[in-house]
Short mmCIF file of C-alpha atoms in Angstrom, two decimals:
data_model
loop_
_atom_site.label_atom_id
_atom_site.label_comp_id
_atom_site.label_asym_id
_atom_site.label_seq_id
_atom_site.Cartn_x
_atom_site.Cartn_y
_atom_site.Cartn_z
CA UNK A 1 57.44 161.98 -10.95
CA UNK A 2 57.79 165.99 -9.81
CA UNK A 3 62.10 165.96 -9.32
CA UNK A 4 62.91 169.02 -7.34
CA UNK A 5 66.50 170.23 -7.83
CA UNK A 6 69.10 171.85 -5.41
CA UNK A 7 72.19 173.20 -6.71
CA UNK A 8 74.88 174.68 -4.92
CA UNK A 9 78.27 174.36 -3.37
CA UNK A 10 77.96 172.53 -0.18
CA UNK A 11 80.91 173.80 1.12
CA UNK A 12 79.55 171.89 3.63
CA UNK A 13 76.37 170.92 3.02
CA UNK A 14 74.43 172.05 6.18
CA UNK A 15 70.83 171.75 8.14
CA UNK A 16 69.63 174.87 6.23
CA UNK A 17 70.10 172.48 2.32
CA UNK A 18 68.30 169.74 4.17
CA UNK A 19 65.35 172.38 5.39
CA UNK A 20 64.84 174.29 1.73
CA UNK A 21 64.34 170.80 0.11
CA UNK A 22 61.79 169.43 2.95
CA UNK A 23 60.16 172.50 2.35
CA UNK A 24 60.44 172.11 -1.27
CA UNK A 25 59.06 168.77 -1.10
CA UNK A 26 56.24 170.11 0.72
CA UNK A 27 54.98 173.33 -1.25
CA UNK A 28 55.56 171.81 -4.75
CA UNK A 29 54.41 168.28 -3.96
CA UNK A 30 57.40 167.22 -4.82
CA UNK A 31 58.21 163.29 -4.85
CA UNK A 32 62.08 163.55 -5.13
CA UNK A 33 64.77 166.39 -4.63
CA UNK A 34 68.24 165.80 -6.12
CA UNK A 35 71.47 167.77 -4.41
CA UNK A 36 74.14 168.93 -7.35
CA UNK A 37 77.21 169.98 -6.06
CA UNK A 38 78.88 172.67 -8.30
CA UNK A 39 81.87 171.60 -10.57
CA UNK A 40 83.48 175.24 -11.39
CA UNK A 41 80.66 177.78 -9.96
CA UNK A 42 80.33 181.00 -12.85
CA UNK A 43 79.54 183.15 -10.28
CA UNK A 44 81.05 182.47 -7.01
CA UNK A 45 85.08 182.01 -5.65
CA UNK A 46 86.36 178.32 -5.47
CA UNK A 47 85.48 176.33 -3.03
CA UNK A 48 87.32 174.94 0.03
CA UNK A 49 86.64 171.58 -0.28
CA UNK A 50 87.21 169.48 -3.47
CA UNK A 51 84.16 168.23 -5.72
CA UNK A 52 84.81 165.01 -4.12
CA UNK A 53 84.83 165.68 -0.81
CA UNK A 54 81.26 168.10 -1.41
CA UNK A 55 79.66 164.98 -2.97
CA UNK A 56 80.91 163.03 -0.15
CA UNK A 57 79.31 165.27 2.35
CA UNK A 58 76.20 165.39 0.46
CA UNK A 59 75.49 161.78 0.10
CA UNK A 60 76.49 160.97 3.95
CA UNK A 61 73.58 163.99 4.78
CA UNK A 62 71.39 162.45 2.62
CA UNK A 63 71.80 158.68 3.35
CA UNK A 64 68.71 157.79 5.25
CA UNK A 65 66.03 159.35 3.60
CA UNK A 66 64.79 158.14 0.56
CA UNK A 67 63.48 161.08 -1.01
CA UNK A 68 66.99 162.45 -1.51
CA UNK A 69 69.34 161.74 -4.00
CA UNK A 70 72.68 163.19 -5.10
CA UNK A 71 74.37 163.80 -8.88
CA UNK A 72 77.50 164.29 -10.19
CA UNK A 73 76.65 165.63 -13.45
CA UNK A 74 78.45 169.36 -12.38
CA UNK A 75 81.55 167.97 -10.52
CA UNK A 76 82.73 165.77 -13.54
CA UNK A 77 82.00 168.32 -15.79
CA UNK A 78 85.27 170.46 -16.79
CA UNK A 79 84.58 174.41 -17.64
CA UNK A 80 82.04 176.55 -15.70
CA UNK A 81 78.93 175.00 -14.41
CA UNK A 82 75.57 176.50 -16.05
CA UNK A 83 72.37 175.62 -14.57
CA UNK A 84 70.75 175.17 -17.90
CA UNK A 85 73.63 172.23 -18.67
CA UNK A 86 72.39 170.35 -15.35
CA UNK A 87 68.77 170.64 -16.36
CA UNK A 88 69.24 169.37 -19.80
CA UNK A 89 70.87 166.53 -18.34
CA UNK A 90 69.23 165.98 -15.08
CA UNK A 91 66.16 165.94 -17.83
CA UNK A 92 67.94 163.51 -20.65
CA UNK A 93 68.85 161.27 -17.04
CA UNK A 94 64.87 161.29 -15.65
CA UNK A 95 63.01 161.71 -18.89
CA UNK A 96 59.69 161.00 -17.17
CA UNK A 97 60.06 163.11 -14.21
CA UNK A 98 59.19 167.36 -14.50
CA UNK A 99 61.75 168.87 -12.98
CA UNK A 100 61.68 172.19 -10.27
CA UNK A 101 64.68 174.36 -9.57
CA UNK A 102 64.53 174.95 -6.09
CA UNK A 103 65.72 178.24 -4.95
CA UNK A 104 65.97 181.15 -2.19
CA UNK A 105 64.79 184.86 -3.54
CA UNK A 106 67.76 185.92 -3.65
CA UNK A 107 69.30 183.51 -6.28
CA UNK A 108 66.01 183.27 -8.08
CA UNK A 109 65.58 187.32 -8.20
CA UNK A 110 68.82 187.30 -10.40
CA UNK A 111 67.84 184.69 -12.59
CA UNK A 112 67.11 186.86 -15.84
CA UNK A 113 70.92 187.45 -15.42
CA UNK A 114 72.08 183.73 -15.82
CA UNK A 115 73.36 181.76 -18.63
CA UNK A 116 70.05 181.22 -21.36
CA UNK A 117 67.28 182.18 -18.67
CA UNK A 118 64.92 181.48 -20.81
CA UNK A 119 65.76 177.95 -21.08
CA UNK A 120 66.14 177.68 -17.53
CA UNK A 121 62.49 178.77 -17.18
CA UNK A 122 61.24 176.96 -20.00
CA UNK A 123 62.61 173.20 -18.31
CA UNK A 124 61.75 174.14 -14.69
CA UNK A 125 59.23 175.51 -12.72
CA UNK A 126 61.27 177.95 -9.69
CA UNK A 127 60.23 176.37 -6.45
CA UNK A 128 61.01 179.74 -4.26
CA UNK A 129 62.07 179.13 -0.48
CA UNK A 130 62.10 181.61 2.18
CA UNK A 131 65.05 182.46 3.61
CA UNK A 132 65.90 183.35 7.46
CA UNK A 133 65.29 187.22 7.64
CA UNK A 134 64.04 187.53 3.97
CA UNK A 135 60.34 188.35 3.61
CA UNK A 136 58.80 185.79 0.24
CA UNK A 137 58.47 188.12 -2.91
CA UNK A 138 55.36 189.84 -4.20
CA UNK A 139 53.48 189.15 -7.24
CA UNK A 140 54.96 192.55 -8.11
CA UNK A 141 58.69 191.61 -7.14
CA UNK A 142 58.47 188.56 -9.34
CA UNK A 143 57.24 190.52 -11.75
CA UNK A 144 59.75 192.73 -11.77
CA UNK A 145 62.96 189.83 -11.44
CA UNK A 146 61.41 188.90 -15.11
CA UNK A 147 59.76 185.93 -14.25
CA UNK A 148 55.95 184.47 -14.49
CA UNK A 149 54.19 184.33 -11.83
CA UNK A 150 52.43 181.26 -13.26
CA UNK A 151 55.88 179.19 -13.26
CA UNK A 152 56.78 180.25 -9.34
CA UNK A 153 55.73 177.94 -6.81
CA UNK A 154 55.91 180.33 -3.44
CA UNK A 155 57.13 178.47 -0.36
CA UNK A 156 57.17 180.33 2.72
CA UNK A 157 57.74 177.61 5.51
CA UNK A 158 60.28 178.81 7.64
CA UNK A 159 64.10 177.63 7.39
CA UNK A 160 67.09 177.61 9.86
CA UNK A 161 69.27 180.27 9.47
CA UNK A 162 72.89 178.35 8.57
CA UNK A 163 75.26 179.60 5.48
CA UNK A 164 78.03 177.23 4.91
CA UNK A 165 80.76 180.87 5.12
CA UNK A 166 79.69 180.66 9.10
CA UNK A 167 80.16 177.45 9.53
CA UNK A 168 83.64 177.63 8.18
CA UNK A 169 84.23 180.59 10.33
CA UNK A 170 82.87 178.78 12.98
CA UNK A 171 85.24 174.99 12.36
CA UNK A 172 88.31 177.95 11.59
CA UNK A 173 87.86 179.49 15.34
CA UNK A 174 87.54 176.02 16.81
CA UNK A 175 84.09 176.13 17.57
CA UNK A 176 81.33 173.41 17.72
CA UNK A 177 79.56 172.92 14.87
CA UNK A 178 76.81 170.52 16.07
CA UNK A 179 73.43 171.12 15.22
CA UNK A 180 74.50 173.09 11.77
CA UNK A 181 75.65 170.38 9.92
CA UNK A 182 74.02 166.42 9.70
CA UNK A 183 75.81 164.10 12.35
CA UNK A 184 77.17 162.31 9.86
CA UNK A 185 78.83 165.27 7.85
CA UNK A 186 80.08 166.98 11.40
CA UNK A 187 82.50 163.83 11.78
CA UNK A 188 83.39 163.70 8.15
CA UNK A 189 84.54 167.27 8.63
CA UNK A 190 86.46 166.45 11.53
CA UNK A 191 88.06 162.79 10.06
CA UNK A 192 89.41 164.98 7.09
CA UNK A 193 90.22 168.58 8.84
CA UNK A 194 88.41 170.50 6.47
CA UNK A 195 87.84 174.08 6.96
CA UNK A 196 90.75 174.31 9.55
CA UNK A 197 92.21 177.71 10.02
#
C-alpha cells in the first residue's frame, strides 16, 4: 500500500488540505493519505484551536471518503512535534505500506533545515504539490534545497488558493466562510465559536 502523509495544523482544516492530498493521490499513485494534526508545532506559533478540536475538524472533512484517514500520533504526543517521530511511527503503525510526505515547495524547500533530514528522506519519498501562485521547482531548485531528484515526486495539478490565517480573518470579521472549509467543518466552527474575534 503507497500511504501518503499530510501534516499540518488544521487550524481549520480547509478545501485547499482536501485538494493537495487528491492531488497527491493522483501524481504518486497513492492508495491512502493520512491527515496529522500537529501536537506542539517546532516551527510555527500555537494554534487557535485545541488538538482536539483540529482532529475533530479533520475527521468530520474527511468522513465520506474512504481514501482518507486521520492520526493522532502528534496531538497525544507531549514536547515538540518532529516529522521524523510521525514517520517512524506512522511506519511501526502500517509496516506494509511505503509511506510519502506530502508537501507544498515551500515547506519541502526548507527541509534540509528540519529535525534529522536525512531520516526524513530516507523513510519517505516528498510528494511536492503546487501551490496557488507558486510556479513547481526545477530540477535545479531541488537540487539546490538538498534533496534528490530521484526521491521527489513533482505534482503540478492546480490547488485552490485557501490558508487557514484567512479564513480566521475571514470567521474574525464575520464573514462567510462557505466554500473554504468542508460543510461539515463550516458548522462545527460555528456550533463551537471558534476563531471569533
Amino acid at each position: 500500500m503507497r500511504l501518503g502523509v499530510v501534516g499540518g495544523t488544521f487550524d481549520p482544516m480547509h478545501n485547499g488540505h482536501i485538494a493537495a492530498a487528491e492531488a497527491a493521490i493522483d501524481c504518486a499513485e497513492l492508495d491512502e493519505v493520512v491527515f496529522v494534526p500537529t501536537g506542539t508545532p517546532p516551527h510555527r506559533p500555537p494554534t487557535v484551536a485545541s488538538s482536539e478540536q483540529r482532529l475533530d475538524m479533520c475527521r468530520l472533512a474527511t468522513a465520506d471518503d474512504p481514501r482518507f484517514s486521520v492520526s493522532d500520533v502528534e496531538a497525544k504526543r507531549s514536547g515538540p512535534s518532529y516529522t521524523v517521530d510521525t514517520l517512524l511511527a506512522l511506519r511501526a503503525a502500517n509496516p506494509h505500506a511505503e509511506l510519502f510526505l506530502v508537501l507544498g515547495w515551500d515547506a519541502a524547500s526548507q527541509l534540509r533545515s528540519w529535525h534529522r533530514p536525512d531520516e526524513v528522506l530516507a523513510i519517505a519519498p516528498i510528494v511536492v504539490v503546487s501551490r496557488p501562485g507558486r510556479s513547481a521547482p526545477e530540477e535545479a531548485d531541488i537540487k539546490s534545497a538538498g534533496l534528490d531528484p530521484a526521491r521527489i515526486v513533482l505534482c503540478p495539478h492546480p490547488t485552490p488558493s485557501v490558508s487557514g490565517s484567512g479564513i480566521r480573518r475571514a470567521i474574525a470579521a464575520g464573514k462567510s466562510i462557505a466554500g473554504l472549509v468542508p460543510p461539515a467543518v463550516e458548522r462545527y466552527i460555528a456550533a463551537h465559536h471558534l476563531y471569533r474575534a
